[in-house]
């Protein structure tokens, strides 16, 4: 978002809220994309309902996983150095 130059930077709590909002938004969008693409592919490629369900669930997991991977990098700078893996 563009802010005027004379406006102070947002509070850290607001930055955290923005990041959580981004996580939820991105996760829901990618979940929907995964279900849509996986559902369409499973309808075209598989006949059994079990296989269709498995492919759709797998693609939904890929969508949510890719969203988590992207947003977790943004949360990385908020974790104190003592809590990071050695």
Coordinates of N, CA, C and O in Angstrom, one line a residue:
X1 N 0.8 -1.2 0.0 CA 0.0 0.0 0.0 C 0.9 1.2 0.0 O 1.9 1.3 0.7
X2 N 0.4 2.2 -0.7 CA 1.2 3.5 -0.8 C 0.7 4.4 0.4 O -0.5 4.6 0.6
X3 N 1.7 4.9 1.1 CA 1.4 5.9 2.2 C 2.0 7.2 1.8 O 3.0 7.3 1.2
X4 N 1.4 8.3 2.3 CA 2.0 9.6 2.1 C 3.3 9.6 2.9 O 3.5 8.9 3.9
X5 N 4.3 10.4 2.5 CA 5.6 10.5 3.1 C 5.6 11.0 4.5 O 6.4 10.6 5.3
X6 N 4.6 11.8 4.9 CA 4.6 12.4 6.2 C 3.8 11.5 7.2 O 3.8 11.7 8.4
X7 N 3.3 10.3 6.8 CA 2.6 9.4 7.6 C 3.6 8.5 8.3 O 4.5 7.9 7.7
X8 N 3.5 8.2 9.6 CA 4.4 7.3 10.3 C 4.2 5.9 9.9 O 3.1 5.5 9.4
X9 N 5.2 5.0 10.1 CA 5.1 3.6 9.7 C 4.1 2.9 10.6 O 3.8 3.3 11.7
X10 N 3.5 1.9 10.1 CA 2.4 1.2 10.8 C 3.0 0.5 12.1 O 4.2 0.1 12.1
X11 N 2.2 0.3 13.1 CA 2.6 -0.4 14.3 C 2.9 -1.9 14.0 O 2.4 -2.4 13.0
X12 N 3.8 -2.5 14.7 CA 4.2 -3.9 14.5 C 3.0 -4.8 14.5 O 2.9 -5.8 13.8
X13 N 2.0 -4.5 15.4 CA 0.8 -5.4 15.4 C 0.0 -5.3 14.1 O -0.5 -6.4 13.7
X14 N 0.0 -4.2 13.5 CA -0.7 -4.1 12.2 C 0.0 -4.9 11.1 O -0.6 -5.5 10.2
X15 N 1.4 -4.9 11.2 CA 2.1 -5.7 10.2 C 1.8 -7.2 10.4 O 1.7 -7.9 9.4
X16 N 1.7 -7.6 11.6 CA 1.4 -9.0 11.9 C 0.0 -9.3 11.4 O -0.2 -10.4 10.8
X17 N -0.9 -8.4 11.6 CA -2.3 -8.6 11.2 C -2.3 -8.7 9.6 O -3.1 -9.5 9.1
X18 N -1.6 -7.9 9.0 CA -1.5 -7.9 7.5 C -1.0 -9.2 7.0 O -1.4 -9.8 6.0
X19 N 0.0 -9.7 7.7 CA 0.6 -11.0 7.3 C -0.3 -12.1 7.5 O -0.4 -13.0 6.6
X20 N -1.1 -12.2 8.6 CA -2.0 -13.2 8.8 C -3.1 -13.1 7.8 O -3.6 -14.1 7.3
X21 N -3.6 -11.9 7.5 CA -4.6 -11.7 6.4 C -4.1 -12.3 5.1 O -4.8 -12.9 4.4
X22 N -2.8 -12.0 4.8 CA -2.3 -12.5 3.5 C -2.2 -14.0 3.5 O -2.5 -14.6 2.5
X23 N -1.8 -14.6 4.7 CA -1.7 -16.0 4.8 C -3.1 -16.7 4.5 O -3.2 -17.6 3.7
X24 N -4.1 -16.1 5.1 CA -5.5 -16.7 5.0 C -6.0 -16.5 3.5 O -6.5 -17.5 2.9
X25 N -5.8 -15.3 3.0 CA -6.2 -15.1 1.6 C -5.5 -15.9 0.6 O -6.1 -16.6 -0.2
X26 N -4.2 -16.0 0.7 CA -3.4 -16.8 -0.2 C -3.7 -18.3 -0.1 O -3.8 -19.0 -1.1
X27 N -3.9 -18.8 1.2 CA -4.2 -20.2 1.4 C -5.6 -20.5 0.8 O -5.7 -21.6 0.2
X28 N -6.6 -19.7 1.0 CA -7.9 -20.0 0.5 C -7.9 -20.0 -1.1 O -8.5 -20.8 -1.7
X29 N -7.2 -19.0 -1.6 CA -7.1 -18.9 -3.1 C -6.4 -20.1 -3.7 O -6.9 -20.8 -4.6
X30 N -5.3 -20.5 -3.1 CA -4.6 -21.7 -3.7 C -5.3 -23.0 -3.4 O -5.1 -23.9 -4.2
X31 N -6.0 -23.1 -2.3 CA -6.8 -24.2 -2.0 C -7.9 -24.4 -3.1 O -8.1 -25.4 -3.7
X32 N -8.5 -23.2 -3.4 CA -9.6 -23.3 -4.5 C -8.9 -23.6 -5.8 O -9.5 -24.4 -6.6
X33 N -7.8 -23.1 -6.1 CA -7.1 -23.4 -7.4 C -6.8 -24.9 -7.4 O -7.0 -25.6 -8.4
X34 N -6.2 -25.4 -6.3 CA -5.9 -26.8 -6.3 C -7.0 -27.7 -6.5 O -7.0 -28.7 -7.2
X35 N -8.1 -27.4 -5.8 CA -9.3 -28.2 -5.9 C -9.9 -28.2 -7.3 O -10.3 -29.2 -7.9
X36 N -9.9 -27.0 -7.9 CA -10.5 -26.8 -9.2 C -9.6 -27.6 -10.2 O -10.2 -28.4 -11.1
X37 N -8.3 -27.4 -10.2 CA -7.5 -28.0 -11.2 C -7.4 -29.5 -11.0 O -7.5 -30.3 -11.9
X38 N -7.3 -29.9 -9.7 CA -7.3 -31.4 -9.4 C -8.6 -32.0 -9.7 O -8.6 -33.2 -10.2
X39 N -9.7 -31.4 -9.4 CA -11.0 -31.9 -9.7 C -11.2 -32.1 -11.2 O -11.7 -33.1 -11.7
X40 N -10.8 -31.1 -12.0 CA -10.9 -31.2 -13.4 C -10.0 -32.3 -14.0 O -10.4 -33.1 -14.9
X41 N -8.8 -32.4 -13.5 CA -7.9 -33.4 -14.0 C -8.4 -34.8 -13.6 O -8.3 -35.7 -14.4
X42 N -8.9 -34.9 -12.4 CA -9.4 -36.2 -12.0 C -10.6 -36.7 -12.8 O -10.8 -37.9 -13.0
X43 N -11.5 -35.7 -13.2 CA -12.6 -36.1 -14.0 C -12.2 -36.5 -15.4 O -12.8 -37.4 -16.0
X44 N -11.1 -35.9 -15.9 CA -10.7 -36.3 -17.2 C -9.8 -37.6 -17.2 O -9.9 -38.4 -18.2
X45 N -9.1 -37.9 -16.1 CA -8.1 -38.9 -16.2 C -8.6 -40.2 -15.4 O -8.0 -41.3 -15.7
X46 N -9.5 -40.1 -14.5 CA -9.8 -41.3 -13.7 C -11.3 -41.6 -13.7 O -12.1 -40.7 -13.8
X47 N -11.6 -42.9 -13.5 CA -13.0 -43.3 -13.5 C -13.5 -43.6 -12.1 O -14.7 -43.3 -11.8
X48 N -12.7 -44.1 -11.2 CA -13.2 -44.5 -9.9 C -13.3 -43.2 -9.0 O -12.5 -42.3 -9.1
X49 N -14.3 -43.3 -8.1 CA -14.4 -42.2 -7.2 C -13.3 -42.0 -6.2 O -13.0 -40.9 -5.7
X50 N -12.7 -43.2 -5.8 CA -11.6 -43.1 -4.9 C -10.4 -42.4 -5.5 O -9.7 -41.6 -4.8
X51 N -10.1 -42.7 -6.7 CA -9.0 -42.1 -7.4 C -9.2 -40.6 -7.6 O -8.3 -39.8 -7.4
X52 N -10.4 -40.3 -7.9 CA -10.8 -38.9 -8.1 C -10.6 -38.1 -6.8 O -10.1 -37.0 -6.8
X53 N -11.1 -38.7 -5.7 CA -11.0 -38.0 -4.4 C -9.5 -37.9 -4.0 O -9.1 -36.8 -3.5
X54 N -8.7 -38.9 -4.3 CA -7.3 -38.8 -3.9 C -6.6 -37.7 -4.7 O -5.8 -37.0 -4.1
X55 N -6.8 -37.7 -6.0 CA -6.2 -36.7 -6.8 C -6.6 -35.3 -6.4 O -5.8 -34.3 -6.3
X56 N -7.9 -35.1 -6.2 CA -8.4 -33.8 -5.8 C -7.8 -33.4 -4.4 O -7.4 -32.2 -4.2
X57 N -7.7 -34.3 -3.5 CA -7.2 -34.0 -2.1 C -5.7 -33.7 -2.2 O -5.2 -32.8 -1.6
X58 N -5.0 -34.4 -3.1 CA -3.5 -34.2 -3.2 C -3.3 -32.8 -3.8 O -2.4 -32.1 -3.4
X59 N -4.0 -32.4 -4.8 CA -3.8 -31.1 -5.5 C -4.2 -30.0 -4.5 O -3.6 -28.9 -4.5
X60 N -5.3 -30.2 -3.7 CA -5.6 -29.2 -2.7 C -4.5 -29.1 -1.7 O -4.1 -27.9 -1.3
X61 N -3.9 -30.2 -1.3 CA -2.7 -30.1 -0.4 C -1.5 -29.4 -1.0 O -0.8 -28.6 -0.3
X62 N -1.3 -29.6 -2.3 CA -0.2 -28.9 -3.0 C -0.5 -27.4 -2.9 O 0.4 -26.6 -2.7
X63 N -1.8 -27.0 -3.1 CA -2.1 -25.6 -3.1 C -1.9 -24.9 -1.8 O -1.2 -23.9 -1.7
X64 N -2.3 -25.6 -0.7 CA -2.2 -25.0 0.6 C -0.7 -25.0 1.0 O -0.2 -24.1 1.6
X65 N 0.0 -26.1 0.6 CA 1.4 -26.2 1.0 C 2.3 -25.1 0.3 O 3.2 -24.5 0.9
X66 N 1.9 -24.8 -1.0 CA 2.7 -23.8 -1.7 C 2.4 -22.4 -1.0 O 3.3 -21.5 -0.9
X67 N 1.2 -22.2 -0.6 CA 0.8 -20.9 0.1 C 1.6 -20.8 1.4 O 2.2 -19.7 1.7
X68 N 1.6 -21.9 2.2 CA 2.3 -21.9 3.4 C 3.8 -21.6 3.2 O 4.4 -20.9 4.0
X69 N 4.4 -22.2 2.2 CA 5.8 -22.1 2.0 C 6.2 -20.6 1.7 O 7.1 -20.0 2.1
X70 N 5.3 -20.0 0.9 CA 5.6 -18.6 0.5 C 5.4 -17.6 1.7 O 6.2 -16.7 1.9
X71 N 4.4 -17.8 2.4 CA 4.1 -16.9 3.5 C 5.0 -17.1 4.7 O 5.3 -16.2 5.4
X72 N 5.4 -18.4 4.9 CA 6.3 -18.6 6.1 C 7.6 -17.9 5.9 O 8.2 -17.5 6.9
X73 N 8.1 -17.7 4.7 CA 9.3 -16.9 4.5 C 9.1 -15.4 5.0 O 10.0 -14.8 5.5
X74 N 7.8 -14.9 4.9 CA 7.6 -13.6 5.3 C 7.5 -13.5 6.9 O 7.8 -12.5 7.4
X75 N 7.1 -14.6 7.5 CA 7.0 -14.6 9.0 C 8.4 -14.9 9.6 O 8.6 -14.7 10.8
X76 N 9.4 -15.3 8.8 CA 10.7 -15.7 9.3 C 11.4 -14.5 10.0 O 12.0 -14.8 11.0
X77 N 11.2 -13.3 9.5 CA 11.9 -12.2 10.2 C 11.3 -11.8 11.5 O 11.9 -11.1 12.3
X78 N 10.1 -12.3 11.8 CA 9.4 -12.0 13.1 C 9.8 -12.9 14.2 O 9.6 -12.6 15.4
X79 N 10.4 -14.0 13.9 CA 10.8 -15.0 14.9 C 12.2 -14.5 15.6 O 13.1 -14.3 14.8
X80 N 12.2 -14.5 16.9 CA 13.5 -14.0 17.5 C 14.6 -15.0 17.2 O 14.3 -16.2 17.0
X81 N 15.8 -14.6 17.3 CA 17.0 -15.4 17.0 C 17.1 -16.6 17.9 O 17.6 -17.6 17.5
X82 N 16.6 -16.5 19.1 CA 16.7 -17.6 20.1 C 15.8 -18.7 19.7 O 16.1 -19.9 20.0
X83 N 14.7 -18.5 19.0 CA 13.8 -19.5 18.6 C 14.1 -20.2 17.3 O 13.5 -21.2 17.0
X84 N 15.0 -19.6 16.5 CA 15.3 -20.2 15.2 C 16.1 -21.5 15.4 O 16.9 -21.7 16.4
X85 N 16.0 -22.4 14.5 CA 16.7 -23.7 14.5 C 18.2 -23.4 14.4 O 18.7 -22.5 13.6
X86 N 19.0 -24.2 15.1 CA 20.5 -24.0 15.1 C 21.1 -24.9 14.0 O 20.7 -25.9 13.7

